[in-house]
CSV table of C-alpha atoms and ligand atoms in Angstrom, one decimal:
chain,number,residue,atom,x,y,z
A,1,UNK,CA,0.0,0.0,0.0
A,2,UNK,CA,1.3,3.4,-0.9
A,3,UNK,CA,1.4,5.9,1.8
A,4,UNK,CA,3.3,9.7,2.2
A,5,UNK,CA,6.7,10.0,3.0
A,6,UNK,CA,7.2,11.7,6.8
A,7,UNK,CA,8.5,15.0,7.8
A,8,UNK,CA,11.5,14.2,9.6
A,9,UNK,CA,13.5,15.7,13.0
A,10,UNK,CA,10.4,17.7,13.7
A,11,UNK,CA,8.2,16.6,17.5
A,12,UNK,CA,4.6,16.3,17.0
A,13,UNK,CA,4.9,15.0,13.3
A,14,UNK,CA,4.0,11.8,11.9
A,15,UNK,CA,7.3,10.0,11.7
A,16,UNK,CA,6.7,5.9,11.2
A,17,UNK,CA,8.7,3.5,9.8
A,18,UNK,CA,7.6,0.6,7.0
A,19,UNK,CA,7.7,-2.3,8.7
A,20,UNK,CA,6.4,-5.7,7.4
A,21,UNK,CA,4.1,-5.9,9.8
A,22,UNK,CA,2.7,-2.2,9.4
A,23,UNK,CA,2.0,-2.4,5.7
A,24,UNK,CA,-0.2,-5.9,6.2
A,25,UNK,CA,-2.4,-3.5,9.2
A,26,UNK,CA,-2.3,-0.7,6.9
A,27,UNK,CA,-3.5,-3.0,4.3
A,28,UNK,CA,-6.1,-5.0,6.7
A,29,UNK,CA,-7.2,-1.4,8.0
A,30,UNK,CA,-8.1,-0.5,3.8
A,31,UNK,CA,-10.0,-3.8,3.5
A,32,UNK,CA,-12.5,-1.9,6.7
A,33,UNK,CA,-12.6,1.6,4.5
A,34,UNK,CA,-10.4,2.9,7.4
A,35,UNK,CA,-6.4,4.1,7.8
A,36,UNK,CA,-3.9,5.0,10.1
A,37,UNK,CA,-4.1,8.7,10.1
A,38,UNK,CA,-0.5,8.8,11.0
A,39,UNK,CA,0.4,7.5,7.6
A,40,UNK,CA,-1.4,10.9,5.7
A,41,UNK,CA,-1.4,13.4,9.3
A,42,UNK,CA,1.9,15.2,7.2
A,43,UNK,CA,-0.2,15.7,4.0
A,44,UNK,CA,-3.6,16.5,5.4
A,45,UNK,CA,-2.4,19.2,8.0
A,46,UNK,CA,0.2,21.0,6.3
A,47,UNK,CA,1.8,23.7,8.0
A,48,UNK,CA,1.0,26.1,5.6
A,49,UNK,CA,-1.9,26.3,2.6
A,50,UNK,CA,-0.2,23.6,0.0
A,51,UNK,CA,-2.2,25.0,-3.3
A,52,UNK,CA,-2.3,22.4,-6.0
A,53,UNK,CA,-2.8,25.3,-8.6
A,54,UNK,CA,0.0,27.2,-10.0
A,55,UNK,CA,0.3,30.1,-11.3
A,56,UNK,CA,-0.6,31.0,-15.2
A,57,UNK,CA,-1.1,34.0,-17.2
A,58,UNK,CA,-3.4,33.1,-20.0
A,59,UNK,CA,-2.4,35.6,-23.4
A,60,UNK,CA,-5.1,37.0,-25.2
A,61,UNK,CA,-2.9,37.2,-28.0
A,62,UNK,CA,-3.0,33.2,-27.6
A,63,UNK,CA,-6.5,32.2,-27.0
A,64,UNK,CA,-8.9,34.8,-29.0
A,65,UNK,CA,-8.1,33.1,-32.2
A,66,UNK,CA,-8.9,29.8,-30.7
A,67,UNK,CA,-12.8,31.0,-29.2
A,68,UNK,CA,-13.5,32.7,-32.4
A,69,UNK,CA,-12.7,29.5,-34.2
A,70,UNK,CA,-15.3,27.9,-32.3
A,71,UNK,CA,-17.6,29.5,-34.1
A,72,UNK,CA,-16.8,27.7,-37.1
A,73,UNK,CA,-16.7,24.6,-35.1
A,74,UNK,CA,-19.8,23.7,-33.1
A,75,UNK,CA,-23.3,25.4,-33.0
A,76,UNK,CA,-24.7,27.1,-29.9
A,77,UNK,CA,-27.6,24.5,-29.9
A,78,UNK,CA,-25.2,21.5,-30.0
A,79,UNK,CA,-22.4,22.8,-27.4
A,80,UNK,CA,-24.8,24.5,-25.2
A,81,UNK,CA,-22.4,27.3,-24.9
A,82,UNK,CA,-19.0,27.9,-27.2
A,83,UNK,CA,-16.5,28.1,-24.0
A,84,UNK,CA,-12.9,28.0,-24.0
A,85,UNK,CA,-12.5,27.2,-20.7
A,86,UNK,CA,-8.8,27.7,-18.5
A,87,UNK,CA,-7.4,24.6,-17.0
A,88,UNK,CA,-5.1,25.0,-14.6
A,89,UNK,CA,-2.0,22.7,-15.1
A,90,UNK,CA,-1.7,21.7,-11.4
A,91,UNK,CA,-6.0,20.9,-11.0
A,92,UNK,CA,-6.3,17.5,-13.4
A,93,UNK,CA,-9.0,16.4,-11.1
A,94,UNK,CA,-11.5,19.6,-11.6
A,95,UNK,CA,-12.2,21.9,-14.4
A,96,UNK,CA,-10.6,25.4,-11.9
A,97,UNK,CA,-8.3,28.4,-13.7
A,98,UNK,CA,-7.2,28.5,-9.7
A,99,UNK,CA,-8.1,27.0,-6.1
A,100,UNK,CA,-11.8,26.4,-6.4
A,101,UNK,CA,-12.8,29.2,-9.2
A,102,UNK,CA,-13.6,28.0,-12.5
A,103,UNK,CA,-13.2,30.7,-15.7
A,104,UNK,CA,-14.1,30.8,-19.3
A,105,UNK,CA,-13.7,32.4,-22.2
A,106,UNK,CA,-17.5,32.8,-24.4
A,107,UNK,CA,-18.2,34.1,-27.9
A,108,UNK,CA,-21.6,34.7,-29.1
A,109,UNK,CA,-22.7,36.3,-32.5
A,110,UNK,CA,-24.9,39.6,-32.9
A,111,UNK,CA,-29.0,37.8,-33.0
A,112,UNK,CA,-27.6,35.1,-30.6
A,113,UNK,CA,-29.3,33.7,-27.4
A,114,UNK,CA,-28.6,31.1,-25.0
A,115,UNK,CA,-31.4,29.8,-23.5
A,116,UNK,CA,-32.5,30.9,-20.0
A,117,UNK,CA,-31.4,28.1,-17.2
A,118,UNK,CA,-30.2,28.6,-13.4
A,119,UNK,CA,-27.8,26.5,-11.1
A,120,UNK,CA,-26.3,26.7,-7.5
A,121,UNK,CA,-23.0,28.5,-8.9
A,122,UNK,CA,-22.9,32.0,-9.0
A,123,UNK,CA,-21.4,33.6,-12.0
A,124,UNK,CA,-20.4,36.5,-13.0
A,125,UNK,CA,-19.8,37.8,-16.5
A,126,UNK,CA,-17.1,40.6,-17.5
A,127,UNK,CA,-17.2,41.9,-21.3
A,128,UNK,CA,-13.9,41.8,-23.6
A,129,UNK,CA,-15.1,42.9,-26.5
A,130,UNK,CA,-17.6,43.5,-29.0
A,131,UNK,CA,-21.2,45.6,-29.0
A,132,UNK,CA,-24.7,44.4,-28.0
A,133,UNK,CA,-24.3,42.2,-25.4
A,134,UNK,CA,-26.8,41.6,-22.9
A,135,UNK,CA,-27.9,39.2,-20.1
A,136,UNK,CA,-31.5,38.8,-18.6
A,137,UNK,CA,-31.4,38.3,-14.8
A,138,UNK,CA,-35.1,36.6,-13.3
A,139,UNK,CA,-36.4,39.4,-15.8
A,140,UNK,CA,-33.9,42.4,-15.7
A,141,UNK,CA,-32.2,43.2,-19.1
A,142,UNK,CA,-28.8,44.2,-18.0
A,143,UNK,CA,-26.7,45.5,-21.3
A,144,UNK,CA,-23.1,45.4,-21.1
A,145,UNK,CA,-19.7,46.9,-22.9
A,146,UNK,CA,-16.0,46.5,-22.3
A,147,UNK,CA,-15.1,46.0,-18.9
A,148,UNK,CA,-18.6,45.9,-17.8
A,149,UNK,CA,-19.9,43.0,-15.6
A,150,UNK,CA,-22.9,41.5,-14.7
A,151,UNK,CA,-24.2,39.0,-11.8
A,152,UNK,CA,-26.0,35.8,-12.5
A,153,UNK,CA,-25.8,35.1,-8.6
A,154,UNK,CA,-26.7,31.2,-7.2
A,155,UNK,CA,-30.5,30.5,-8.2
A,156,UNK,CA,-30.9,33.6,-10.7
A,157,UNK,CA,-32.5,32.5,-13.9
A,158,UNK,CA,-30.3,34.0,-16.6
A,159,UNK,CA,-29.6,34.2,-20.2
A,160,UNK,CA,-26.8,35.8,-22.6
A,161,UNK,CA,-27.6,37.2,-25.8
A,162,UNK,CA,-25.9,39.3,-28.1
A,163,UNK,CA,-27.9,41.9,-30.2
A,164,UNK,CA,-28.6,41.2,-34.3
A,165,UNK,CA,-27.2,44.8,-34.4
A,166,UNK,CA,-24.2,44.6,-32.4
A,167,UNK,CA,-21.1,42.7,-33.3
A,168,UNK,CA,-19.5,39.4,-32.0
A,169,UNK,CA,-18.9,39.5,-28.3
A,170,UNK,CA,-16.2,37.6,-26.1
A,171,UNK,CA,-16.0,37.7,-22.3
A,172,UNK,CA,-15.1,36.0,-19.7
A,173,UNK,CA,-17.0,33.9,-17.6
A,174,UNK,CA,-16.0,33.2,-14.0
A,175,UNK,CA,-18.2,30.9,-11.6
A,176,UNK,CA,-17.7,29.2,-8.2
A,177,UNK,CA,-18.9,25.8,-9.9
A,178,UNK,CA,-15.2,23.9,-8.5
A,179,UNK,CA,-16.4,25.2,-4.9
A,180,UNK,CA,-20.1,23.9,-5.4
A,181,UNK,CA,-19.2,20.8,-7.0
A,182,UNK,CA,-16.7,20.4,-3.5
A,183,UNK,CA,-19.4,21.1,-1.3
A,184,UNK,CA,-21.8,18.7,-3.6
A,185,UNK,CA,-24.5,21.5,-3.5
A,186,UNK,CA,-24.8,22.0,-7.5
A,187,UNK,CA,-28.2,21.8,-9.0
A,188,UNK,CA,-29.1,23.0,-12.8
A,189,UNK,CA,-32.0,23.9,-14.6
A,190,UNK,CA,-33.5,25.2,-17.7
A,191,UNK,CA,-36.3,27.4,-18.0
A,192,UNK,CA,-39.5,26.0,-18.8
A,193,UNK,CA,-39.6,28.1,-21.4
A,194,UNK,CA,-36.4,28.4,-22.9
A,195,UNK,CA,-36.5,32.2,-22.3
A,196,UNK,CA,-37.7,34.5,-19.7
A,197,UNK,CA,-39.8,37.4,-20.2
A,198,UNK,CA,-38.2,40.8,-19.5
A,199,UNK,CA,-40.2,42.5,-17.2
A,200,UNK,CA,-38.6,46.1,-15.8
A,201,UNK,CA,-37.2,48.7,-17.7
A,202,UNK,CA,-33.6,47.8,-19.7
A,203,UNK,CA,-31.1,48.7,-16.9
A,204,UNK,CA,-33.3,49.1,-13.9
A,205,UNK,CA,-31.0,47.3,-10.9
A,206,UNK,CA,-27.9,49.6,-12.1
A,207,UNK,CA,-30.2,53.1,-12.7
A,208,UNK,CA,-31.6,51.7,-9.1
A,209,UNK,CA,-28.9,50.7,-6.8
A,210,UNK,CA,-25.8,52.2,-8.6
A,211,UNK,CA,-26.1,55.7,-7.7
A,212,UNK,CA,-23.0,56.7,-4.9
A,213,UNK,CA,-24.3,57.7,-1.5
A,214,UNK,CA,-27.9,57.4,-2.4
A,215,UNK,CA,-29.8,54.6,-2.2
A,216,UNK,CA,-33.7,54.0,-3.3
A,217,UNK,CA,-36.7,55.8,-1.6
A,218,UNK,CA,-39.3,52.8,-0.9
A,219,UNK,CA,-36.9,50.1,-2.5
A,220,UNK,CA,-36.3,47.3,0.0
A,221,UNK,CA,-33.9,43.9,-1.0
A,222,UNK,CA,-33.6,41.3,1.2
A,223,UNK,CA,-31.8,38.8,-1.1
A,224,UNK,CA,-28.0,37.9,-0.1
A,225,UNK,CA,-26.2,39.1,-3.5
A,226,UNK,CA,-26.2,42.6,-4.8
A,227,UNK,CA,-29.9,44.1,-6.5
A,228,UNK,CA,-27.1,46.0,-8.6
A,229,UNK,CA,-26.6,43.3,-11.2
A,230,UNK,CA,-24.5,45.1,-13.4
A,231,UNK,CA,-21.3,47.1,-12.3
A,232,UNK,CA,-20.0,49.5,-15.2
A,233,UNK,CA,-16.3,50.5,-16.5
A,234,UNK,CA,-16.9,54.2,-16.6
A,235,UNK,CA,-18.1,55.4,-13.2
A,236,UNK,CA,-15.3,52.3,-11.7
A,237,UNK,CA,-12.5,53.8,-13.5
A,238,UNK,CA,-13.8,57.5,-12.7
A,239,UNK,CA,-13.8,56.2,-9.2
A,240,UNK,CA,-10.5,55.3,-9.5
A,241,UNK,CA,-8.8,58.0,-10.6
A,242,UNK,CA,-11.1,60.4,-8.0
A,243,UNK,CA,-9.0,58.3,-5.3
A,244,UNK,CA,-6.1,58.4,-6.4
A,245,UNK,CA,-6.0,61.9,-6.0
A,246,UNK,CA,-6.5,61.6,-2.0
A,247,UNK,CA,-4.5,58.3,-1.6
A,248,UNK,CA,-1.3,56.7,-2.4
A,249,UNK,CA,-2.9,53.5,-2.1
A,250,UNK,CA,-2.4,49.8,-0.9
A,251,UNK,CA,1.3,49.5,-0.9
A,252,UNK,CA,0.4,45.6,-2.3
A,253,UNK,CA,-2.1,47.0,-4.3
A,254,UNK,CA,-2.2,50.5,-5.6
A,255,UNK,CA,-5.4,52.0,-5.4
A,256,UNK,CA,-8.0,49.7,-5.1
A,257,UNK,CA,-11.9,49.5,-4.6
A,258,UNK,CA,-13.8,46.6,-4.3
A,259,UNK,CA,-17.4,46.3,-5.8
A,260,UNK,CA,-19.6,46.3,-3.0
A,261,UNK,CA,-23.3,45.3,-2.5
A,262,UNK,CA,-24.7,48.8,-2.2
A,263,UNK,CA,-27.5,47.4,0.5
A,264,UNK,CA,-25.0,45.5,3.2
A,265,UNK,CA,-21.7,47.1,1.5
A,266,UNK,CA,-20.8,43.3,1.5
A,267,UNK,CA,-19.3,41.5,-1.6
A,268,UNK,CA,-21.4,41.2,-4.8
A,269,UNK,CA,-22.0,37.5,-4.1
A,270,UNK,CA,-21.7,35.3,-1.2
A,271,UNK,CA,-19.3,33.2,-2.7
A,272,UNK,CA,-17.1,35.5,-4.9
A,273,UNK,CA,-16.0,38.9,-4.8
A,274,UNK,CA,-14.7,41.5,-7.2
A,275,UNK,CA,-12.5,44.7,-7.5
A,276,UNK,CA,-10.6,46.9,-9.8
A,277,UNK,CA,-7.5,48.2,-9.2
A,278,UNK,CA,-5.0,50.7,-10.5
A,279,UNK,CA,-1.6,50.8,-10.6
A,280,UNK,CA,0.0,54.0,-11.3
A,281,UNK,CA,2.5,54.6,-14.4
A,282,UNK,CA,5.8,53.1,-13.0
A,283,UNK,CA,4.1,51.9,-9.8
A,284,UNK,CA,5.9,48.6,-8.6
A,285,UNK,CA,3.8,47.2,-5.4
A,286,UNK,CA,5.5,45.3,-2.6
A,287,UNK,CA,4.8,41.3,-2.3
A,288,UNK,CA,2.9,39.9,0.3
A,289,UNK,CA,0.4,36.6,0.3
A,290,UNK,CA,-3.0,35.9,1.6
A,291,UNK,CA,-5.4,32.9,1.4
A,292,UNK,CA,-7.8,32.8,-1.1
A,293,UNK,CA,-8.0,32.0,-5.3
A,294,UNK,CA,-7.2,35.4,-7.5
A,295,UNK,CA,-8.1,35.3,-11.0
A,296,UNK,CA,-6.7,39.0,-12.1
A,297,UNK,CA,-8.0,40.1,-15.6
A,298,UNK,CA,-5.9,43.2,-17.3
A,299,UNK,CA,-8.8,45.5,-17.9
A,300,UNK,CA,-6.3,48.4,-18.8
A,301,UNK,CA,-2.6,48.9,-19.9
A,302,UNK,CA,0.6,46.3,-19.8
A,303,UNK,CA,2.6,45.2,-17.3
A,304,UNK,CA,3.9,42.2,-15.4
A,305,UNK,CA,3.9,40.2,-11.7
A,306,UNK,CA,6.0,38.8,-10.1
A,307,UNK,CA,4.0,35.5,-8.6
A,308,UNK,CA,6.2,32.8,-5.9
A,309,UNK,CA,9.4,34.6,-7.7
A,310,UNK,CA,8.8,34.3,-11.3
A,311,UNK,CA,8.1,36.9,-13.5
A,312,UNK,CA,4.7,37.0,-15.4
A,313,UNK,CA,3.7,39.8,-18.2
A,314,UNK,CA,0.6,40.9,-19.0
A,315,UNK,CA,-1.2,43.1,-21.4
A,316,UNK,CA,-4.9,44.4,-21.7
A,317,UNK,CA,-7.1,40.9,-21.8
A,318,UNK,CA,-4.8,38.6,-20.6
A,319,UNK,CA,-5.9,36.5,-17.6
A,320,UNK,CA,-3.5,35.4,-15.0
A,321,UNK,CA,-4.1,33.5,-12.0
A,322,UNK,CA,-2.5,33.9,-8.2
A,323,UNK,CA,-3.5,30.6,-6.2
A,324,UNK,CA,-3.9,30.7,-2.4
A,325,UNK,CA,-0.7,31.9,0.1
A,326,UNK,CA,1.5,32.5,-3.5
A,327,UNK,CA,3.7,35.6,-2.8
A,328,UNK,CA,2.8,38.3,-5.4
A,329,UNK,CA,3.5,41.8,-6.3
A,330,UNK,CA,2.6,44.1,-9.3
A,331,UNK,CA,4.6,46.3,-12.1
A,332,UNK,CA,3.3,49.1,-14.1
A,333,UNK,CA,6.1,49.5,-16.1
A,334,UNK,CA,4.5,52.4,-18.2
A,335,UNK,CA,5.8,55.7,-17.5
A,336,UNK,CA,2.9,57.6,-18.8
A,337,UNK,CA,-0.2,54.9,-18.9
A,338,UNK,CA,-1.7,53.4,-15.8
A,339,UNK,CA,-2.9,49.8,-15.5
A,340,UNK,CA,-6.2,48.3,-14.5
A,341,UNK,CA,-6.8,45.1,-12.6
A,342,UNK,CA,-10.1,43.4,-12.7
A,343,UNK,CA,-10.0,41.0,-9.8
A,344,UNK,CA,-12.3,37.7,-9.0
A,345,UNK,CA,-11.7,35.6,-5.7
A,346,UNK,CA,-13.0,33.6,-3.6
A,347,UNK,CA,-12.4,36.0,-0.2
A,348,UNK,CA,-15.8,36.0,0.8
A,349,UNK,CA,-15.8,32.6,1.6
A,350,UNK,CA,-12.3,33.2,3.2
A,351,UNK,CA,-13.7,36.2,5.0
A,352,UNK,CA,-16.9,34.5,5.9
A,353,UNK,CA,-15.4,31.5,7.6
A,354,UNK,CA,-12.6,33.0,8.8
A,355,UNK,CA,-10.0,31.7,7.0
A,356,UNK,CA,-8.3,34.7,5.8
A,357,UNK,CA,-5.1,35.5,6.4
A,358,UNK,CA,-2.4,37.3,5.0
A,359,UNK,CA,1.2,38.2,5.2
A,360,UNK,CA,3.9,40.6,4.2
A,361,UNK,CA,7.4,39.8,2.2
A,362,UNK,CA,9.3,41.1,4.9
A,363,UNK,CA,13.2,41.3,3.3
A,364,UNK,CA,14.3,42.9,0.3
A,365,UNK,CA,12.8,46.1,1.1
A,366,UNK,CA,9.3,44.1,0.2
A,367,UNK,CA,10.1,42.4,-3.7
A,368,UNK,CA,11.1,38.8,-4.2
A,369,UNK,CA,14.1,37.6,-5.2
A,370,UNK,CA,13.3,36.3,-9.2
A,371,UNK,CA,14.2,32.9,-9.3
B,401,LIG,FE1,-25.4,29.9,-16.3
B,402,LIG,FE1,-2.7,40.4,-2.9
């Protein structure tokens, strides 16, 4: 019977010899569905978050080729969806882009629709490019552009669709469905009638709840996601660059807000959060680490992090990844453009069951050695 290697020289750890006589127990125990816990106590209570996801930067340059060939490939009725989806090279056992985050890259042409369905993952949906795009969310028409993103929280019924005037559209999709699928909570359904019936003016939950400092008159919401199902690029960036004026920022993280839940001023979804950061031209943050999955989508300009030591670059659409307790710090190398981080995590769970933690790189006046 295989069984881990032991930590060695170290009190308290599991530290048991093969013998001939422990092998035919270990072996007797497996015939019961039962082990010796001493034989997997190393792996199983690390010292430290062990991620089994590594870090990746996914090229645009790379992939948009490859999701407008599916196009040509398979039809939206017979795939469902046309989804490039990223696989993480370390996670062979579950379709994740990092930790327990799954993420996607969809193309849909103008006239389009996917038919309306719901599931126990939450979703969310940022646009890369293209005109028209829109998603219906249990009967709000949310329209989207670049670096727009809308919600299709846990139980919505939603559908994507791409306007017969507009042009194709690619964005990426970013669910929880690795998390659900690990808590064995994941249910999916399709609308009775393939399509929901828009009910509320085009835009309503952003024109509602995405007003700053003022919130409805008569309007209650009681549901744990965000009403504001849509979040846009203009007023984020705006907000941005208004706090930038009164802040030097996070020194891990430039200047930083996170999308909120205007009603609790919690995270967008229970499961997943987002924010948008900026990194000033020549801004290079210091490294630090936390707990948690990071998918980090280049909304804005070119640059490159530096992720457990080794160097990553990045340009506007690229997708890179920073799995749980990876040391990481960010470049702007522009000297005249800033950058823009879009990022997706899992740190409301983290946050939620206390789990978060987080650390600074304490030598090198705060960079990594490269390795
Ligand atoms: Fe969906
Ligand atoms: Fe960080």
């Amino acid at each position: 019977m295989k069984h881990e290697n032991h930590r060695e020289d170290v009190a308290g750890r599991a530290n048991v010899e093969d013998t001939p006589e422990l092998l035919a127990y270990y072996d007797d125990l497996n015939r019961f569905s039962a082990g010796a816990l001493w034989t997997v106590a190393n792996k199983i209570e690390p010292w430290e978050p062990q991620s089994q996801s590594v870090p990746v930067v996914w090229r645009y340059a790379d992939l948009r080729d490859k999701v407008l060939r599916s196009v040509d490939l398979v039809t939206p009725e017979k795939a469902g969806r046309r989804v490039i989806y990223l696989r993480n090279p370390g996670r062979a056992d579950v379709a994740a882009a990092v930790g327990w985050l799954y993420a996607g890259l969809q193309v849909m042409h103008p006239g389009e629709v996917a038919s309306a369905h719901r599931h126990s993952a939450s979703a969310i949906r940022f646009i890369m490019e293209g005109a028209g795009a829109y998603t219906v969310v249990d009967g709000h028409k949310m329209t989207l552009g670049a670096n727009d993103f809308v919600l299709t929280p846990n139980g919505t019924w939603h559908e994507h669709g791409v306007a017969a005037e507009g042009s194709p559209c690619i964005w990426q999709d970013g669910l929880d469905i690795p998390f659900v699928n690990a808590m064995e909570a994941n249910f999916y359904e399709v609308h009775p009638d393939l399509s929901q019936a828009v009910g509320y003016a085009v835009d309503d939950m952003t024109k509602t709840w995405g007003n700053p400092g003022l919130t409805p008159y008569g309007e209650t919401w009681t549901k744990r996601y965000s009403p504001m199902f849509k979040y846009e690029w203009a007023p984020t960036y705006e907000a941005l660059l208004k706090r930038a004026q009164c802040t030097d920022g996070s020194p891990f993280d430039g200047v930083m807000m996170e999308y909120v839940n205007p009603v609790t001023n919690g995270p967008v979804m229970q499961t997943m959060g987002a924010s948008m950061q900026m990194l000033r031209p020549g801004e290079h943050t210091k490294a630090h680490r936390h707990t948690g999955s990071y998918l980090y989508h280049v909304a804005k300009g070119r640059g490159h992090s530096i992720i457990n030591g080794k160097r990553f670059d990045w340009q506007e659409r690229d997708i890179f990844c920073v799995p749980s307790w990876a040391w990481h710090e960010h470049v702007n190398a522009s000297a005249s453009d800033d950058a823009c981080l879009f990022c997706l995590s899992d740190i409301p769970v983290m946050r939620a069951l206390g789990l978060y933690r987080e650390q600074a790189f304490g030598e090198n006046g705060g960079h990594q050695p490269i390795l």
